[in-house]
Structure formats: C-alpha cells, structure tokens
XYZ file of C-alpha atoms in Angstrom:
500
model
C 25.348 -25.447 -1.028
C 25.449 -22.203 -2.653
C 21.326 -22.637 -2.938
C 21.594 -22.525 1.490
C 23.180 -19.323 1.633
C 19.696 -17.121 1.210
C 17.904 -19.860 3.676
C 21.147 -19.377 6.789
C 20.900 -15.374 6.040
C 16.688 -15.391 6.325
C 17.209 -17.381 9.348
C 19.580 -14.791 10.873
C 17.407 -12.068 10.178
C 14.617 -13.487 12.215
C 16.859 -14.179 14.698
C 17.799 -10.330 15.292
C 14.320 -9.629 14.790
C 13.012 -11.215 17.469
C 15.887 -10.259 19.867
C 13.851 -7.761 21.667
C 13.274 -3.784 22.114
C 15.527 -1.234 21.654
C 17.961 0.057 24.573
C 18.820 3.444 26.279
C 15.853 5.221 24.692
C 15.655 7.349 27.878
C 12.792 9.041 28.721
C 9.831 10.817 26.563
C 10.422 13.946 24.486
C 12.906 15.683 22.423
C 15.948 14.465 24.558
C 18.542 16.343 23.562
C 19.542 17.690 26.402
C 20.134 13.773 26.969
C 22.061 13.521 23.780
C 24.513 16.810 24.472
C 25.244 14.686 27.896
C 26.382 11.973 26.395
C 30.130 11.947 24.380
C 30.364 8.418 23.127
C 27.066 8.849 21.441
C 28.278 12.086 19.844
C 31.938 10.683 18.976
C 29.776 7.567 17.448
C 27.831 9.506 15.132
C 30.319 12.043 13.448
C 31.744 10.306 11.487
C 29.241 7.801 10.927
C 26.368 10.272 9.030
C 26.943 12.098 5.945
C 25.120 14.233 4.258
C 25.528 13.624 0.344
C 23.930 16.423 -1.951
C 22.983 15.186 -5.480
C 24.097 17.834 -7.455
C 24.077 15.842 -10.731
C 21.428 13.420 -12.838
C 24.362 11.371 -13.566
C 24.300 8.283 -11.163
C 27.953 8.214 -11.473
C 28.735 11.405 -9.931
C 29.979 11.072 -6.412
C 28.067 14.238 -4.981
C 28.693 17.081 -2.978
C 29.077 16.463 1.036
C 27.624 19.026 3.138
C 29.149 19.229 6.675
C 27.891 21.181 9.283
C 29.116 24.612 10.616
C 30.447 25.198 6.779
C 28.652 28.189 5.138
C 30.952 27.979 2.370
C 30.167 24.213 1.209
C 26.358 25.464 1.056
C 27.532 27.894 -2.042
C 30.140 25.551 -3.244
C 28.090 22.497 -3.423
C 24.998 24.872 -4.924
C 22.203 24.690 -2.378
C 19.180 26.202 -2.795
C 17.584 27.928 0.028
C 14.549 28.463 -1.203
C 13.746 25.214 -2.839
C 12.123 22.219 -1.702
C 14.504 20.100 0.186
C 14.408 16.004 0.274
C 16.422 13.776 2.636
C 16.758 10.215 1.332
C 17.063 7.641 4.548
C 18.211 3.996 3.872
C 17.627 1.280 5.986
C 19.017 -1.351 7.822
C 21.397 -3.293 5.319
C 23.447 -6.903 5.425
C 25.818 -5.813 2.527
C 27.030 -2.318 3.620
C 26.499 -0.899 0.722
C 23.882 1.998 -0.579
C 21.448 -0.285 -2.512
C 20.094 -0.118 -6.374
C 16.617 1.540 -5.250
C 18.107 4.752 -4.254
C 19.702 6.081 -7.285
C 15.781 5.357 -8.447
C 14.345 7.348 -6.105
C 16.914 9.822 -6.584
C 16.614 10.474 -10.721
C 12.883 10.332 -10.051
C 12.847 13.035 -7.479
C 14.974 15.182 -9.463
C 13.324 14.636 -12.743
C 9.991 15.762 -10.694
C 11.495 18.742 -8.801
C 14.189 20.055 -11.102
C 15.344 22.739 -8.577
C 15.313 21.023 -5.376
C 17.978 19.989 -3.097
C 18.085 16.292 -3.287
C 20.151 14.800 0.032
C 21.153 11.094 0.580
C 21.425 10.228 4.178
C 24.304 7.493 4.531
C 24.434 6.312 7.593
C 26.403 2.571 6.533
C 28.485 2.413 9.529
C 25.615 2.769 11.873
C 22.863 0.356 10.008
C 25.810 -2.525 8.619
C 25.445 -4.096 11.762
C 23.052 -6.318 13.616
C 19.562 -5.462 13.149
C 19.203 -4.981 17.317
C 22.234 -2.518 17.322
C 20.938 -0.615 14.008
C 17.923 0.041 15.869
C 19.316 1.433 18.434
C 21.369 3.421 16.327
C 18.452 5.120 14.525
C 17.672 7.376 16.992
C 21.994 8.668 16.909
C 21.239 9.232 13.110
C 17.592 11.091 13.575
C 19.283 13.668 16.133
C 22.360 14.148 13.336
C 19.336 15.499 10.872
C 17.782 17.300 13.361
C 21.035 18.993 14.353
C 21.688 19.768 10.227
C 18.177 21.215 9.925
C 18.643 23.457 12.744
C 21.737 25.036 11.528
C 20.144 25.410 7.852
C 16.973 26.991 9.726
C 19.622 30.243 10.638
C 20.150 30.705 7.093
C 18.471 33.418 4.596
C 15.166 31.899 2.861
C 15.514 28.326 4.420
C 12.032 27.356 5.292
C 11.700 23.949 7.184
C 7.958 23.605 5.790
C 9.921 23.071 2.044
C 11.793 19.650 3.858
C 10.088 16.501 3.021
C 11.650 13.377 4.795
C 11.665 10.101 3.076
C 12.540 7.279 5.276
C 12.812 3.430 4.306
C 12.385 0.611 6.913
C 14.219 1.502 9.774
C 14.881 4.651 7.945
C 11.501 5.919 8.016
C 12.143 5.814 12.278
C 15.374 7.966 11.399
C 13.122 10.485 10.254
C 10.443 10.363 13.082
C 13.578 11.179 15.312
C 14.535 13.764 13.386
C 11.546 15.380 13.079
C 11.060 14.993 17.045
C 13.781 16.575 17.628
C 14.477 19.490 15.346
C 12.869 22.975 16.467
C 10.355 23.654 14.582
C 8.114 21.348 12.425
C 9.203 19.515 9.158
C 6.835 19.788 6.678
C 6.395 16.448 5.383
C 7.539 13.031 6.551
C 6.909 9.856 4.221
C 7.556 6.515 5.809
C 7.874 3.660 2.755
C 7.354 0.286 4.565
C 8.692 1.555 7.943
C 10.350 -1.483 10.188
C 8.158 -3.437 11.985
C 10.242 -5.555 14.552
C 11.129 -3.653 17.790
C 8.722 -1.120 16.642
C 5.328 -2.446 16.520
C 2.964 -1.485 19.743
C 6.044 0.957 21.092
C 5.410 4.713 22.226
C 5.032 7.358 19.886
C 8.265 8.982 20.622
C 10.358 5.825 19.854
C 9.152 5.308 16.133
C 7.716 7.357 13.659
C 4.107 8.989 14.688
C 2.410 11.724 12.944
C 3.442 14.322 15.950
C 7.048 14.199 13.764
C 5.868 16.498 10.847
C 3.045 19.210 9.684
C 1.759 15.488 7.457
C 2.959 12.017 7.768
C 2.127 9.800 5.007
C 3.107 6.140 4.938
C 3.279 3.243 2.666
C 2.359 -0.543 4.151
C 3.854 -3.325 1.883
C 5.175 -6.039 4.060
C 2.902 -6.174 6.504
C 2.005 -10.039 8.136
C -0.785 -11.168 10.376
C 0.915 -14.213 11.315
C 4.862 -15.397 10.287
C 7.530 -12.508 10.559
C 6.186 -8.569 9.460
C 9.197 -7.127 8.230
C 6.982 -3.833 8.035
C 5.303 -2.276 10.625
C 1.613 -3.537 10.816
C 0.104 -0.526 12.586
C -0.864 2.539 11.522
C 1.753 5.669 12.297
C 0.891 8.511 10.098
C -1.770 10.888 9.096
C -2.535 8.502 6.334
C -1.388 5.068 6.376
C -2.273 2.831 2.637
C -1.839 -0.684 2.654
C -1.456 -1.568 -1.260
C -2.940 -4.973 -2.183
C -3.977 -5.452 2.095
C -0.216 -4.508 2.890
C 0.906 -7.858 2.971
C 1.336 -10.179 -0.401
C 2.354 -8.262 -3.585
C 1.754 -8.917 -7.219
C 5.266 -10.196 -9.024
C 6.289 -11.092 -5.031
C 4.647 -14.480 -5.276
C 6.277 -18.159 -4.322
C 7.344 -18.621 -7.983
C 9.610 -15.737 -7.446
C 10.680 -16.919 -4.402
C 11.771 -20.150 -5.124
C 13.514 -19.061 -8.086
C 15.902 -16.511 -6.230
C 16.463 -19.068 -3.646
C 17.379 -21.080 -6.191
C 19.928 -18.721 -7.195
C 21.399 -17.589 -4.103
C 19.862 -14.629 -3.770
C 18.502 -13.126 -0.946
C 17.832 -9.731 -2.268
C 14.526 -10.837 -3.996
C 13.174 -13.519 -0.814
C 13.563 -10.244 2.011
C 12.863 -7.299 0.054
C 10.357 -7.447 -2.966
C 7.627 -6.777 -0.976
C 9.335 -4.992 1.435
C 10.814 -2.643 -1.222
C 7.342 -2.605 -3.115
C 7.079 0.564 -1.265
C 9.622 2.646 -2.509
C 9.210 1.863 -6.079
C 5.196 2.957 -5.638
C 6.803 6.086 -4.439
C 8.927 6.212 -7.668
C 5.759 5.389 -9.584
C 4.059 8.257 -8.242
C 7.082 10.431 -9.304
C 8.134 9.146 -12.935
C 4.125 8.341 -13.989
C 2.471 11.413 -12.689
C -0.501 10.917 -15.568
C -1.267 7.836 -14.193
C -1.727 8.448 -10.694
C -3.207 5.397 -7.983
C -5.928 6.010 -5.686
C -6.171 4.501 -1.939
C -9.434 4.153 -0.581
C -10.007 4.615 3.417
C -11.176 1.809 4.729
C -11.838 0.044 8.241
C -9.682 -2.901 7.376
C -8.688 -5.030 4.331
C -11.959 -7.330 4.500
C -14.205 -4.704 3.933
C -12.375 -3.344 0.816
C -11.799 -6.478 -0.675
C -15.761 -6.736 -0.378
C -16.142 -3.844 -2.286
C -17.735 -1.785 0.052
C -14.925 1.341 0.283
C -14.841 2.826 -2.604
C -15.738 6.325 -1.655
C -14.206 9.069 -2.482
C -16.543 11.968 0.108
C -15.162 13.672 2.972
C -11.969 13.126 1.629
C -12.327 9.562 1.630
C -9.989 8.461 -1.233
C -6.147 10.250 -1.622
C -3.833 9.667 -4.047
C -0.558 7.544 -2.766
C 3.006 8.144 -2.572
C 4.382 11.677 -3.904
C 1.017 12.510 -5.436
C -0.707 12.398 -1.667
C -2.709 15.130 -0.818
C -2.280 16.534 2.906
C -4.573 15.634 5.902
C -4.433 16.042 9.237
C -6.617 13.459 10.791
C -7.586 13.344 14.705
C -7.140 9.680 13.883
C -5.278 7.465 12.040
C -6.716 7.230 8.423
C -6.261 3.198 7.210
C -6.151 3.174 3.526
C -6.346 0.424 1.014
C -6.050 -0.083 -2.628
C -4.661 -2.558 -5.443
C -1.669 -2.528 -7.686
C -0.337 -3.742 -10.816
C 2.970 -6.360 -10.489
C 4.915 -3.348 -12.082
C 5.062 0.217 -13.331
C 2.972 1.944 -13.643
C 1.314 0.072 -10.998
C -2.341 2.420 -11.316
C -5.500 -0.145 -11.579
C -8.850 0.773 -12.037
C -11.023 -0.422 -8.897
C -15.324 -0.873 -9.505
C -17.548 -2.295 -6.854
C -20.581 -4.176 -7.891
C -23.926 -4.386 -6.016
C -25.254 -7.488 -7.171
C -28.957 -8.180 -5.925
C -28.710 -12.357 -5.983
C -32.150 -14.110 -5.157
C -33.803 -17.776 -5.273
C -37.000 -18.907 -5.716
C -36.116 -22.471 -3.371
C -34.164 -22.459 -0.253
C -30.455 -23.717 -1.982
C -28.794 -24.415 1.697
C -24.933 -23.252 1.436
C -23.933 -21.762 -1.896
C -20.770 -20.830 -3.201
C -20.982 -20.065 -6.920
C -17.705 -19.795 -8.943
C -19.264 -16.512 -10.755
C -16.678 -13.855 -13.227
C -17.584 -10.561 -15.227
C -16.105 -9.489 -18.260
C -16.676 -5.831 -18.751
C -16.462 -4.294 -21.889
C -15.887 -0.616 -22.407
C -15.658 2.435 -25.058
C -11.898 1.564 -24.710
C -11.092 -1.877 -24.223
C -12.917 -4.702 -22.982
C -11.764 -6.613 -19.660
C -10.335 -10.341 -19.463
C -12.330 -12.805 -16.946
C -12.573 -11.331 -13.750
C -13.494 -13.259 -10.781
C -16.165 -12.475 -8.129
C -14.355 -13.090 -4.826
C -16.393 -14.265 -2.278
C -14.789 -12.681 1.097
C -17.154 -14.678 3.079
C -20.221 -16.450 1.517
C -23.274 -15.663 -0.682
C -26.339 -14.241 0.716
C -29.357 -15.292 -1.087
C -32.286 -12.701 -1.207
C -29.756 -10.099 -0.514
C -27.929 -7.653 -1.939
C -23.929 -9.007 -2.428
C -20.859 -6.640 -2.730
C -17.680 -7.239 -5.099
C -14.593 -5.682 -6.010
C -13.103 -5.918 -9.006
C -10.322 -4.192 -10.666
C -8.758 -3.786 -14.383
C -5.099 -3.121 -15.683
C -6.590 -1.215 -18.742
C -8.664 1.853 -18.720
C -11.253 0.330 -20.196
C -13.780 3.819 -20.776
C -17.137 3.594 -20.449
C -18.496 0.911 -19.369
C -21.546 -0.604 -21.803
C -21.868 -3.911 -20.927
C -21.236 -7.000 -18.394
C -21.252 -10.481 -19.064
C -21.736 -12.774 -15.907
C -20.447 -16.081 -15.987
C -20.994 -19.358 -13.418
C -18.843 -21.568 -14.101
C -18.974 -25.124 -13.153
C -16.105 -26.475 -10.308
C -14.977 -29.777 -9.685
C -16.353 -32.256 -7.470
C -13.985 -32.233 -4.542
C -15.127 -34.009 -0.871
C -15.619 -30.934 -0.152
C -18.050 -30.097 -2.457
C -19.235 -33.809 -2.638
C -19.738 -33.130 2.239
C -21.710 -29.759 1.681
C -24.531 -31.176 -1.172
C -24.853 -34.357 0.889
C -25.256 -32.091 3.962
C -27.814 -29.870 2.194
C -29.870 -33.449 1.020
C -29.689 -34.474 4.797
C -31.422 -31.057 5.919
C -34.183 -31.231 3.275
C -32.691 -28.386 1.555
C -30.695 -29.858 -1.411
C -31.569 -28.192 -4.837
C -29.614 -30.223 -7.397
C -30.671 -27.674 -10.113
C -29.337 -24.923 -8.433
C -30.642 -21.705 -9.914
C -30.144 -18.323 -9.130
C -31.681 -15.012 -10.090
C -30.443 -12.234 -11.056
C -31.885 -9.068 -12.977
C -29.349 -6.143 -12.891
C -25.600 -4.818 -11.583
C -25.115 -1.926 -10.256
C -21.690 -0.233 -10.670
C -19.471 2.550 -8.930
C -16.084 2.881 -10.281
C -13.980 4.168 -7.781
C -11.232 6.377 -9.933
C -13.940 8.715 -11.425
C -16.727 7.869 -8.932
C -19.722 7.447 -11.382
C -22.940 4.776 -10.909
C -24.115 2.746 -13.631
C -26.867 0.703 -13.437
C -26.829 -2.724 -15.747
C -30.103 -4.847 -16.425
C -30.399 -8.104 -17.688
C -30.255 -8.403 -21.536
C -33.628 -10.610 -21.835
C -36.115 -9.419 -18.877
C -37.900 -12.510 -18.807
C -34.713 -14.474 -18.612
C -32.652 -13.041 -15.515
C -31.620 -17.310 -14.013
C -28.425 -18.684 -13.944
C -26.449 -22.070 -13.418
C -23.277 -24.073 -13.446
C -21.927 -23.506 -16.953
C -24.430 -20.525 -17.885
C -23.875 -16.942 -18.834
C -25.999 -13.320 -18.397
C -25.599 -11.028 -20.522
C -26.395 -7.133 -18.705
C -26.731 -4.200 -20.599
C -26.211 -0.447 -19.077
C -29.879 1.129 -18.448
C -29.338 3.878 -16.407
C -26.989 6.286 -15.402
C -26.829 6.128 -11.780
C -28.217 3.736 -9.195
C -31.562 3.504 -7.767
C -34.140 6.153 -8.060
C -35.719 7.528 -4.984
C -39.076 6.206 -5.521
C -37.781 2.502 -6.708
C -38.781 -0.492 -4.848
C -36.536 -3.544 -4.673
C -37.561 -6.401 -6.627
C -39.512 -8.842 -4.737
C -39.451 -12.757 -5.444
C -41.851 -14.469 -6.843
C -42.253 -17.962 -5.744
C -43.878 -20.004 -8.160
C-alpha cells in the first residue's frame, strides 16, 4: 500500500488545482490602501512571514531574523546597505517544511556574491495549506516584502535597484506582489517555474508580469499543452526561456517516475521538472564558465527545426543568473536545450541540408544521423529529427546539439539507416505503388551541409567527400568534408537537378 501513497497525494493535488481562481483579489493596482483596511489580513500575516538573513555558509546555522521597525537588528544581524540584496521565495509545500533546494540556491548565491545580503522568505504557515488557500495567501506575503522594502528604502545607501527577487512556483507570484506594491521599482525579479493553476490567462496585477520590476526574467520547466501544467504556460516576463520546450526534462523521464512511485515518493513524480528550474538557476551560479544560451524563438516547433539559432538584435541571452537585461515592448519567448544534470550547458548547431531526387519518391521519411567530429572531440550518433516531413528538392532544417565541446568542426558523417517494416511503413509504400509513384530504390541526393553553431555563431560549409558520389540509401553513409568558411557566396547559384 505504501507504493499508493504518491498516486492518493498526485490525485489531491489536481484536485486543488483545478478548484478554481483565487478570492478577494479586489480591484486593480497597488491596493494597499485595501490591505491597511483590512485587520484579519494584517493579524494573519505577522506572524506568519519571516524574514531569515543568511549570515553564514554553514547550512546549519539558524540565521539572523530581521523584523521590521528594528534599526538595531540591521547592525546586529550585519546587513549591508550597499550590497546587492536577494530574497529567496518558496512555494506552495505539502510537508511544511523549507525544502532541500533552498540551502542550494542559498550557498550558490553566496559563493557568487560574497558580500550580499542573502534573505529566505518563510512563509510555511501561509503556503502548508491547501493549494486554493496558499494562493490566496500569496498576495498577504507579497505586501509583507513590499512593506520590508519600504522601510529599508529610508535607510542610508539602501538602493532598491541592488534587490533581485527570486520567486519559486507560487513564490515567483509572491514576488510580482511585492514588487507591485512597494514604492519604487525593484530591480530585478526572476520567476523559476512560476505556478500555473489559478494563474494562467489572469490579469497582470494578480500574478507576476514584467510591470513588477526594472527586468523580469523567468524560467519555464513544467509547462503542459494538454494533462495538468504545474507551471505557468504563458509568457510573464521580459524574457521568458522554455528549456528543452518547457515541458519534458532530461533525467525527468517515465523510468524515473515509476521508480519513485515505486518507492513512495512523491518528491521526484511532482517536482523534477518542476524544480528543473531552480537548479538551472544554481547552474548558472556555481558553473559560471560554462554558461547556457536561450535562443528567441516564435514557439518550440520552430526551434526544434533548427531555424532560431540567432544570436542579432539581441536574439540569444544567457539564462538564469547569467541573463542579460531587456526590456522588451513584448514578451520575448525563448528556447534552448539542456543536459539531464550539471552543468546542464549543450552546444546547439542547425544544419541546412539541401536534399534532392532525381524520381518523384511519394512520402519519405528517412531515419538519417550525423556524427560530427571536431578539433576536440568527436560527437556520438545524432539523430536528424524530422519536426514534420522531408521536402524533396528543398532545402531541410535540423537541430542538433552535443554534451561535449567538440571545437572545430572538420567533418560530418551522414548516416540512413534502415527501419523496420511496420504496417505503417508496409500502408505508405503500398500507397506510393497505387499512385504510380513508388521508388523501391529510394535514393536521395545530397552534395553539402551547411552549419551555424549557435554558442559562437560561426557558418561552415561541408561538401561531399567524393563529388561525383553525393546519393544515399537505407543502410548507406556520406562522408562531408568542411570547404568553406561560411555559407553561400553572393554570386552562388543553387544546385540544380539533373534528371537523367
């Protein structure tokens, strides 16, 4: 029975999760003339927020509390005015207790930032309870911040452009609220995996929005077209990257799954891809010579086609800690891929790939890999994923990615491998011999790659070993050697087919 435990908790969170929107929101705005109206909410949150400085690297040590109104505790506790200044925000939680990520996120911030003021939000009392009444709660907690920062903006040096929210889940709404409602403008706001459910499609002012700080940058890792989205789907920031699509994480997969369920654990079913998000953040911290690039993007089709890998006009940002400010009219979609595991950095490359025939072939889908070898290392088998289907005569896009740095690139072997005969496969060919089109040779063409890797941004172009062999088949293999730095020269024609 113990194995049922994880299965009855899952089922309760979707439960609370669908149980509607949040309540007594009140109308638009900074609302706190609202708030100063109303006692209970006020009697609610005192003693329900604290305010825990990390004054020590040593996870053990309890921390200093700040509490507002006393100057002295500032000294005491040994804030620094003039330093950067992070609030930690924790989520929505079924135990009721801080959880293992934030100590993380805590030595990595103050390995990075050795002077800074490093403050853990707990607000347990307020987000151990069911999801619908956290929610509502969140709001209660951003106006506590809000109400902290404002005192800390009357002291000597305090700048609120050195106070960079971090907010996870519902936390990452906390902040929005806080940063709504403090005077002023916080300088930075980072939402990792904000909550989706009660959130998604709301006003601005009842979640987190880029109106909440000077830059808003936020992390997508549980994000679901269909099923239940923990994480909110929609963009809410300046910049908004959706590692891997923002939906199904490497070293999140079924096996993974099933084996925590099988342990009666529900830590590892809810959150690994939920939580992917803060521990890119910590990446981005503790691996700051191995930084990972996001690539703006329309949606997650396109850059899984290859086709956004551009880093002009400020096209391409680094993610989490690392992120470079911008301040978009619009919402700026970003997408990239990640490692299972730190450091999570990949190297992407899109490859043009000019595929012709010399007979009409019908419907083709080729099983086709690269391996790419390099000055450093050489790649494993990579395959070509085919978002949609092959266009013959055209010119095809791919994206492909590496774990290793592999250098310059020199050469790129292209592979076709043979697949087996399903009724599927068995339905298309006898489709193609009913419509005069079936090729049971099927041969294609193909006389050079061109290249673009996205992390340093160079073009290479790659021709075909033997010139006057450039056709492939099931089972085959090209061989393409580099020939040019760059792509296509102005004056260079495409090449035409030659039917025989």
């Amino acid at each position: 029975m113990k194995s049922l435990v994880p299965l009855l908790c899952l089922r309760s969170i979707l439960c609370c999760f669908a149980a509607g929107s949040p309540t007594g929101v009140g109308p638009e705005g900074r609302l706190q003339d609202e708030l100063h109206k109303s006692k209970d909410v006020q009697a609610a949150a005192k003693p329900s927020v604290r305010f825990n400085l990390r004054t020590s690297k040593d996870p053990e040590h309890e921390g200093c509390y700040l509490s507002l109104g006393h100057d002295q505790l500032l000294e005491d506790c040994g804030f620094n005015r003039t330093a950067k200044t992070f609030f930690i925000i924790h989520g929505w939680t079924m135990s009721g207790m801080l959880e293992n990520w934030l100590q993380k996120l805590v030595s990595a911030l103050q390995m990075r930032e050795n002077d800074a003021n490093v403050v853990v939000v707990d607000w347990l009392p307020l987000a151990h309870q069911l999801y619908t009444d956290a929610v509502n709660n969140t709001r209660v907690v951003g106006h506590r911040i809000a109400t902290l920062l404002n005192w800390l903006q009357g002291k000597d040096d305090f700048s609120l452009g050195n106070v960079h929210l971090i907010g996870y889940s519902l936390g990452a709404h906390v902040a929005g609220y806080a940063g709504n409602f403090v005077k002023g403008t916080v300088g930075r706001i980072t939402g990792l995996d904000p909550a989706g459910p009660m959130f998604e499609g709301v006003d601005i002012h009842k979640r987190l929005s880029p109106d909440d700080a000077d830059f808003v940058d936020v992390l997508h890792t549980y994000t679901r077209s269909f099923g239940l989205s923990i994480g909110i789907q929609m963009p809410v920031g300046h910049i908004d990257i959706y590692p891997n699509g923002g939906d199904f994480q490497p070293g999140c997969g079924l096996n993974d799954i099933l084996g925590s369920i099988a342990y009666g654990t529900i830590t590892e079913v809810v959150k690994c891809e939920h939580e992917r998000a803060v521990h890119l953040f910590v990446d981005s911290l503790v691996n700051q010579d191995k930084p990972s690039f996001a690539f703006q993007c329309t949606d997650s089709n396109r850059f899984k086609k290859g086709i956004c890998l551009s880093c002009r006009k400020n096209r391409c940002n680094s993610i989490g800690y690392n992120a470079k400010k911008m301040r978009n009219k619009r919402n700026s979609k970003m997408y990239l891929k990640t490692r299972a595991g730190m450091p999570f950095r990949v190297y992407h490359y899109q490859m043009k790939i000019h595929i012709f025939s010399y007979k009409s072939m019908g419907e083709i889908e080729p099983t086709l890999y690269v391996s790419l070898y390099g000055t450093n290392a050489d790649s494993q088998t990579l395959p070509l994923d085919i978002v949609e289907q092959i266009d013959l005569n055209a010119t095809n896009t791919f994206l492909v990615y590496t774990e290793e740095d592999l250098g310059d690139l020199l050469k790129i072997k292209l592979t076709w491998e043979e697949t087996s005969q399903s009724w599927y496969n068995l339905w298309k060919e006898l489709r193609s011999y009913l419509s005069q089109s079936y090729n049971p040779s099927r041969e294609l063409n193909i006389r050079r790659i061109r290249v673009k890797s996205g992390e340093t941004q160079q073009k290479l172009t790659f021709c075909a070993e033997d010139p006057e062999n450039t056709s492939i088949s099931p089972g085959q293999e090209l061989w393409f050697h580099k020939c040019r730095d760059g792509w296509r020269m102005k004056n260079e024609t495409s090449p035409t087919v030659e039917l025989p």
